[in-house]
Structures are given as structure tokens and as C-alpha cells.
Coordinates of C-alpha atoms in Angstrom, one line a residue:
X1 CA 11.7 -87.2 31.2
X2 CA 8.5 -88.9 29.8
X3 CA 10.6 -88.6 26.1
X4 CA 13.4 -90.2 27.4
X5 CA 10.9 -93.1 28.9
X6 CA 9.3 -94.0 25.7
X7 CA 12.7 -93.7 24.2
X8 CA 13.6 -96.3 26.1
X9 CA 10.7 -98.4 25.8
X10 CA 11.0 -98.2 22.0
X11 CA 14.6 -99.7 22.7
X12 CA 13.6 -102.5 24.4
X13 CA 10.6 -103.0 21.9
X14 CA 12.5 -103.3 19.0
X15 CA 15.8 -104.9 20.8
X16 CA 13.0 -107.7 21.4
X17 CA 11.7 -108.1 18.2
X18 CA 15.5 -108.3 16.6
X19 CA 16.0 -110.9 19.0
X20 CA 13.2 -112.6 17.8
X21 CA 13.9 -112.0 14.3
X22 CA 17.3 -113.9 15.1
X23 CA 15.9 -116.4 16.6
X24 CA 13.6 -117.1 14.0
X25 CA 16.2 -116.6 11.4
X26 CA 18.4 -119.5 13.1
X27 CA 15.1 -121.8 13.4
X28 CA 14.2 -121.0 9.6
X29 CA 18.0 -122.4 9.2
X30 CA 18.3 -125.2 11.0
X31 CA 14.8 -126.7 10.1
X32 CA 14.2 -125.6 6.5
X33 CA 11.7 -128.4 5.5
X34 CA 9.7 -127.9 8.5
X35 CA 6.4 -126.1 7.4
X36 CA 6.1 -122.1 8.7
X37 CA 2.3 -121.7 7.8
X38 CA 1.6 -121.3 11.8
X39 CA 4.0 -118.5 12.7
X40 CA 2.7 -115.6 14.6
X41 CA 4.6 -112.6 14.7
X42 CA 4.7 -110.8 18.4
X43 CA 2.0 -107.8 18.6
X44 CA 3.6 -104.5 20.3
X45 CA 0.5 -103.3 21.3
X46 CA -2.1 -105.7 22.3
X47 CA -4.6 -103.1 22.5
X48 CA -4.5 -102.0 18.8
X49 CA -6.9 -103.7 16.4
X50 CA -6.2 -107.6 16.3
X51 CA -5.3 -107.6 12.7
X52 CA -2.2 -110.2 11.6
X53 CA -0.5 -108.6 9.1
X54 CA 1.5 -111.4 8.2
X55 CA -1.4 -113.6 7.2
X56 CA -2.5 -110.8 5.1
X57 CA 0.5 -110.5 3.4
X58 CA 1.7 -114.0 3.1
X59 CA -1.1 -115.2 1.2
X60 CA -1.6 -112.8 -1.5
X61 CA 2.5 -112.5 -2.1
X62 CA 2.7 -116.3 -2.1
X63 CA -0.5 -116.4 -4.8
X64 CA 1.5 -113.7 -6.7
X65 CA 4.5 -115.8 -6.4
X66 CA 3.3 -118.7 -7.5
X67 CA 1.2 -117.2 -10.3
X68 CA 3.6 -115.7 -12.0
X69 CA 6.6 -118.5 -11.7
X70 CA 6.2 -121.8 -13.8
X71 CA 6.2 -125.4 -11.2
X72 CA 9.9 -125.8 -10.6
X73 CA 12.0 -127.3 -8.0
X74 CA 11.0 -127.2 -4.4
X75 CA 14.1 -125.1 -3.0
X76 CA 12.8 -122.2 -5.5
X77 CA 9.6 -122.5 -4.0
X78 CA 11.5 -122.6 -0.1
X79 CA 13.3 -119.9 -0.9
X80 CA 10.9 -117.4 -2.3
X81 CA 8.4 -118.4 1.1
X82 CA 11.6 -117.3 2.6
X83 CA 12.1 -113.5 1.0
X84 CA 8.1 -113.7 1.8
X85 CA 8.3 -114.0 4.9
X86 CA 11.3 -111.8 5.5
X87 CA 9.7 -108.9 3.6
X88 CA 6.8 -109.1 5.6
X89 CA 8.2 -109.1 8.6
X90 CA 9.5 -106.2 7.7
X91 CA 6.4 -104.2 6.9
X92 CA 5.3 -105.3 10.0
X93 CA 8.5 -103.8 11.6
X94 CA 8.2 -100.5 10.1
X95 CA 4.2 -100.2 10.9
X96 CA 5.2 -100.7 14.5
X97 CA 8.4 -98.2 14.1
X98 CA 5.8 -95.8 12.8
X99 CA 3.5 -96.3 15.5
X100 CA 5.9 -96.2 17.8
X101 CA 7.2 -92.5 16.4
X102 CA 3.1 -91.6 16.4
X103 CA 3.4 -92.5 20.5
X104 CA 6.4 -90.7 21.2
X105 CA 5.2 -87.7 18.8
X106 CA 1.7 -87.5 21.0
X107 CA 4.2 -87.9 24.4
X108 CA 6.5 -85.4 23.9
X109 CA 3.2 -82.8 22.7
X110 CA 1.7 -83.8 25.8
X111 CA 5.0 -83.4 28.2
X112 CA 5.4 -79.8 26.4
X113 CA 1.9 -79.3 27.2
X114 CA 2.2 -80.0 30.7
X115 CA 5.8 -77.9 31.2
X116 CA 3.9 -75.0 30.0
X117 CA 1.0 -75.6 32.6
X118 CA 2.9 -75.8 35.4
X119 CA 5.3 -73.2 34.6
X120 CA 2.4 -71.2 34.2
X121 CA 1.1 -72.3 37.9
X122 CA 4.6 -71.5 39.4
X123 CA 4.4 -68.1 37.2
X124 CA 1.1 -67.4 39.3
X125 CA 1.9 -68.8 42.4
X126 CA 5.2 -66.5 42.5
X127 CA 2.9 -63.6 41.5
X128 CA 0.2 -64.4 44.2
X129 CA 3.1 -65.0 46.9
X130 CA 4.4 -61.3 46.1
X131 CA 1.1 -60.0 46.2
X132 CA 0.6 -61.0 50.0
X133 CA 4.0 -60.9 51.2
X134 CA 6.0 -58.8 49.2
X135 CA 9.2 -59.9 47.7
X136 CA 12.1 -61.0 49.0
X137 CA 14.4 -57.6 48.5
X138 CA 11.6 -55.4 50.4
X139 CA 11.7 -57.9 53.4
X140 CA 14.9 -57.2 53.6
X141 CA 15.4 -53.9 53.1
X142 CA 12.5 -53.6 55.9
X143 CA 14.9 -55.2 58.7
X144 CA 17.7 -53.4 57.6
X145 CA 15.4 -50.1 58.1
X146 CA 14.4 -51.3 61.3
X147 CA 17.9 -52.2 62.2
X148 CA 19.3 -48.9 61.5
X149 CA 16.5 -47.2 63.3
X150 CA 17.1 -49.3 66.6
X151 CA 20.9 -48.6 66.0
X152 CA 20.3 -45.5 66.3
X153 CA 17.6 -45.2 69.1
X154 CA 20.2 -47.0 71.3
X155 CA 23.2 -44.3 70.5
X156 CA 21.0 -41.6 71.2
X157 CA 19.5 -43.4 74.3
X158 CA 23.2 -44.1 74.9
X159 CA 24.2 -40.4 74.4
X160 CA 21.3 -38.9 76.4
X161 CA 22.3 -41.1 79.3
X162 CA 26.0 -40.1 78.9
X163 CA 25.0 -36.7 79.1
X164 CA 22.5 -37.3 82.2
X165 CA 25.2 -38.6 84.2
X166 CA 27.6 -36.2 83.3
X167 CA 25.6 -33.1 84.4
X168 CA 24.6 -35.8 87.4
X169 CA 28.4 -35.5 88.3
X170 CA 28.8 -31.8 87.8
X171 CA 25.2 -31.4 89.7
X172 CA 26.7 -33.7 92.7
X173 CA 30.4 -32.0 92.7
X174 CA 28.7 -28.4 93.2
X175 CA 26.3 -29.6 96.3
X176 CA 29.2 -31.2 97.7
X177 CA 30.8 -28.1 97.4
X178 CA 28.1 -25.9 99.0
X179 CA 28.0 -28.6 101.6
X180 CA 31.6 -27.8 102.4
X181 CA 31.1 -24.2 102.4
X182 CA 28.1 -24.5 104.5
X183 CA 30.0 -27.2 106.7
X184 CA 32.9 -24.0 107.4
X185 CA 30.3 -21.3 107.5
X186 CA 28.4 -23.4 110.3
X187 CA 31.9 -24.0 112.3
X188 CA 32.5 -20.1 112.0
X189 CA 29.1 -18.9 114.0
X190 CA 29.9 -21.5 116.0
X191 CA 33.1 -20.4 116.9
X192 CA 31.9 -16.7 116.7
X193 CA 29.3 -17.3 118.9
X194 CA 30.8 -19.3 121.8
X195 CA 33.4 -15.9 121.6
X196 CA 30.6 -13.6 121.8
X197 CA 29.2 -15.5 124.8
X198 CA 32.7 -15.5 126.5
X199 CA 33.0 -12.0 125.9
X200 CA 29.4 -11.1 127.2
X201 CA 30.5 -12.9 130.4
X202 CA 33.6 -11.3 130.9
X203 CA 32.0 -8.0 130.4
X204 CA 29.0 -8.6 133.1
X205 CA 31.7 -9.8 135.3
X206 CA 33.4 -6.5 134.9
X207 CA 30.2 -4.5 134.9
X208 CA 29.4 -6.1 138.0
X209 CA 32.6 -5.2 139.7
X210 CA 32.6 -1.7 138.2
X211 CA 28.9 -1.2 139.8
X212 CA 29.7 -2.6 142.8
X213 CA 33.0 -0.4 143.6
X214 CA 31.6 2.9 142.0
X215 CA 27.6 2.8 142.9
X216 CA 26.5 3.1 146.7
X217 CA 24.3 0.5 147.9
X218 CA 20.9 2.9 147.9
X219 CA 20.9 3.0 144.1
X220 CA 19.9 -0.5 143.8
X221 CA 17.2 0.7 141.6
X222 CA 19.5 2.2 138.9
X223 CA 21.3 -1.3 138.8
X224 CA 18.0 -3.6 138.0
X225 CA 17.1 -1.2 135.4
X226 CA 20.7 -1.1 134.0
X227 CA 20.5 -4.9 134.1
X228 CA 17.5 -5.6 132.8
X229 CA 18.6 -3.1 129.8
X230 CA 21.8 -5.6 129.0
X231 CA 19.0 -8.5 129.6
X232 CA 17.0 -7.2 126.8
X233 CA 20.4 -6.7 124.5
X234 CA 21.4 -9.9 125.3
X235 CA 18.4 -11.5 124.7
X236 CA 18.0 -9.5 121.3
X237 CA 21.4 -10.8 120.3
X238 CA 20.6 -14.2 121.4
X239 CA 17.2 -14.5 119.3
X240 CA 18.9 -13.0 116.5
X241 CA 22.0 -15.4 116.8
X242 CA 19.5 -18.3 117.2
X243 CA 17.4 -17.5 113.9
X244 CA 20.3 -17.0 112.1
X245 CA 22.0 -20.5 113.3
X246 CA 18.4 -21.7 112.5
X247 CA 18.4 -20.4 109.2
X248 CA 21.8 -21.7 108.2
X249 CA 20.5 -25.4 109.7
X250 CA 17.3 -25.2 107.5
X251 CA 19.3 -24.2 104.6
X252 CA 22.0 -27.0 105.1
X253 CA 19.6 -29.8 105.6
X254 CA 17.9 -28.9 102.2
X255 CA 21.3 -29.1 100.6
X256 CA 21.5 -32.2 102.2
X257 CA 18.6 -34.2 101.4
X258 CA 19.4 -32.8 97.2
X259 CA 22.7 -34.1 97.8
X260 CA 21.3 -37.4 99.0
X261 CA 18.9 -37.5 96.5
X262 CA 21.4 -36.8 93.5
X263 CA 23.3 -39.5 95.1
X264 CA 21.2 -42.1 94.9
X265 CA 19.8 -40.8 91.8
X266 CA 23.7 -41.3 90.3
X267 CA 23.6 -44.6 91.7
X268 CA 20.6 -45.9 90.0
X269 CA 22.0 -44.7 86.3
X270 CA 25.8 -44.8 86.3
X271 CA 25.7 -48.7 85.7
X272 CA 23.3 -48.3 82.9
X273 CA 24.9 -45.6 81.1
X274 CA 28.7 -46.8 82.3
X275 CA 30.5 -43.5 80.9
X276 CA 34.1 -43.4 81.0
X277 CA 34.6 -41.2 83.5
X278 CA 37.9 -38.8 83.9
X279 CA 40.4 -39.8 86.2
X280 CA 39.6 -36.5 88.7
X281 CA 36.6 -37.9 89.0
X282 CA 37.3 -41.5 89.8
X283 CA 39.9 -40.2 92.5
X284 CA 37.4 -38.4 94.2
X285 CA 36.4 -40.2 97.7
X286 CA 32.5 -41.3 97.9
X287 CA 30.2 -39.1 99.3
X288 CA 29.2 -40.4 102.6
X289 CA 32.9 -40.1 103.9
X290 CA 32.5 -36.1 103.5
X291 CA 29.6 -36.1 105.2

């Protein structure tokens, strides 16, 4: 970039001085007999040492000139001031083009400098910026680690849920099936034991008779013993009915509260696990219309 600016530059520069050159070539021209000895030729760089080189030259090459030559006519004379002055403008020309190639020479050795420096510092800075942070690739390849092990957490989280509600299901089917069982067990003794009363009452009723009809009325004594004999069996079978009813109750409300408990258990997980369940079990009617 900076070459290409004092390329340009130089342009200009010398597409100004040719400019001038013609316009001084056309003046020289058109006024011929007008005297020249006042021309100042345009300095390029104002800060370089003040020295006119075309008063330097002009003198000693028109001494030279005029020296060497015999007195003639005065267009010889015009026209050698001319080739003077033409020739050195143009040692003055090629001073500044080397000056000018001395400029862009000490440019571009700088600008190379500088693109080395600061590839240098971008070197560094890339070196220092892995250093802390690591490079790009590794970043990456640490998410997609951390990807695959969250991936992976979730199926198994997924899985382990699946499972949980499948054994859930299979843990709820068989306590609704010992609730059943317990539901017809429970209906038998009840059924075995209103029999067992009827029979015990149709039995005292025919003891009753039978000891009335076959027993005279002085062995009253023999009958409260006899009685209180079938009390004391009754009452045996009564207490032993009654703990075993009681039993079967304590057992069945056990069943029923780890029923209950699965339930709502089964209820809290299902939606977050959301297996696909078979079609059995999705005909099956809920749980509280068993009960």
C-alpha cells in the first residue's frame, strides 16, 4: 500500500514537471528574444538543500559555450542557450527521478519492515490466545464430548424410567390381583360364616326341642351345664372366626394402602417417562373402579 502511494505520488511529480516542461517549451517558442536568465525550475522537495541547479549549470556551460565558439550570429548564440537550458533541465530531472527512486527504495524497506512486525505480533498474539484458551478444534471437540455424554445420561435416564414404570405396572397388576383374591376370600368367610351361624341356630333350636321332649323337668341342672358347654364352643368358634376375619381385614388393608401407594406413585412418573405401553394394558379399567 505505502509503495503503491509513492508510486503515485512520483506520477503526479513528474506528470507536473512535464507539464511544465511543455509549457516552458511553448513560451521558449513563442517569445524567443525575450531574455530567460530569471527562470527557476520547480523544487520537488522543498525540504532538501536550497541549491539551484540550473544556475549552477547554466553559467559554467554557457562560459564553455562561448569559450570555445568564435562571435557569430545571434540565433547560434539563441540556440545553443536553448540545448543549455534543455540539457540542464534534464539533469535536474534525473537528480529528482533518482531521489525519487532513493524515497520509494527507503518506503518499500520500511513497509517490509513493518509487515514483518506485525505479522510477528499476530504470530504472538495467536500463540498467547491458544495458550489461555485453547484452540479452536479442542473447544469443539469439548462440546461435542459434553454433548454425547448428556445424550447419553438422558437415554439411560430415559431407559431407567422406562423400566421403573414397567415393573410399576407389573407391581400394580399383581396387588390388584391379590386384592381380588382377597376381595373373594373375604366374601367366602362371609358367606361361610353367616351359614355356620344359621346352622348353630337351627341346631339349638333342635337341641332345645330334643331336651325338652326327652329330659324331665327335675334335671334342670344337667341342661345349664349342657348349655353352657355349647356356650363355651360357640364362643370358641366365635373368637376364632373373629380373629381370623380380623386377620384377613388387617391383611387386606395393608394390601390396600401398597396398592394406593403404587398408584399414586405410577401417577407421578408415567408422564415423565411416557412409555409406550401395550394395548392389554391400556384396556385395563383404572384402579379406583375395582376398588
Amino acid at each position: 500500500m505505502v509503495r503503491l502511494c509513492w508510486s503515485h505520488r512520483i506520477l503526479l511529480c513528474l506528470n507536473t514537471v512535464a507539464v511544465s516542461d511543455q509549457k516552458m517549451m511553448d513560451r521558449s517558442q513563442t517569445s524567443e528574444n525575450v531574455p530567460t536568465d530569471d527562470f527557476k525550475p520547480p523544487r520537488l522537495y522543498p525540504s532538501l538543500p536550497c541549491i539551484d541547479r540550473y544556475d549552477v549549470y547554466q553559467p559554467r556551460k554557457l562560459q564553455a559555450s562561448l569559450g570555445s565558439q568564435p562571435e557569430g550570429p545571434q540565433e547560434d548564440a539563441q540556440s545553443d542557450g536553448g540545448h543549455i537550458k534543455m540539457r540542464a533541465r534534464m539533469l535536474i530531472l534525473e537528480e529528482q527521478r533518482q531521489e525519487l527512486l532513493s524515497i520509494n527504495e527507503r518506503w518499500a524497506k520500511e513497509y517490509r519492515t513493518m509487515v514483518q512486525y506485525y505479522k510477528q505480533k499476530v504470530r504472538d498474539l495467536k500463540a498467547l490466545l491458544h495458550q489461555s484458551h485453547g484452540s479452536p478444534g479442542d473447544e469443539l471437540r469439548k462440546v461435542e464430548r459434553l454433548t454425547l455424554n448428556f445424550n447419553d445420561k438422558l437415554q439411560f435416564n430415559a431407559a431407567k424410567e422406562t423400566k421403573w414404570a414397567e415393573d410399576a405396572d407389573a407391581e400394580l397388576l399383581k396387588a390388584r390381583e391379590e386384592a381380588r383374591a382377597l376381595r373373594a376370600q373375604n366374601s367366602s368367610l362371609t358367606r361361610r360364616g353367616q351359614h355356620q351361624q344359621e346352622e348353630i341356630q337351627r341346631l339349638n333350636k333342635a337341641l332345645k326341642e330334643a331336651l325338652l321332649t326327652a329330659q324331665p323337668l327335675g334335671c334342670s341342672e344337667t341342661l345349664q351345664d349342657l348349655w353352657k358347654h355349647q356356650a363355651e364352643v360357640y364362643k370358641e368358634d366365635f373368637l376364632k372366626e373373629r380373629k381370623d376375619r380380623e386377620k384377613l381385614k388387617g391383611k387386606y388393608l395393608e394390601l390396600k394402602s401398597r396398592f394406593i401407594k403404587v398408584h399414586n406413585e405410577l401417577c407421578v412418573f408415567k408422564p415423565q417417562a411416557t412409555p409406550q405401553q401395550p394395548r392389554a394394558q391400556r384396556q385395563r379399567h383404572h384402579p379406583g373402579g375395582e376398588q
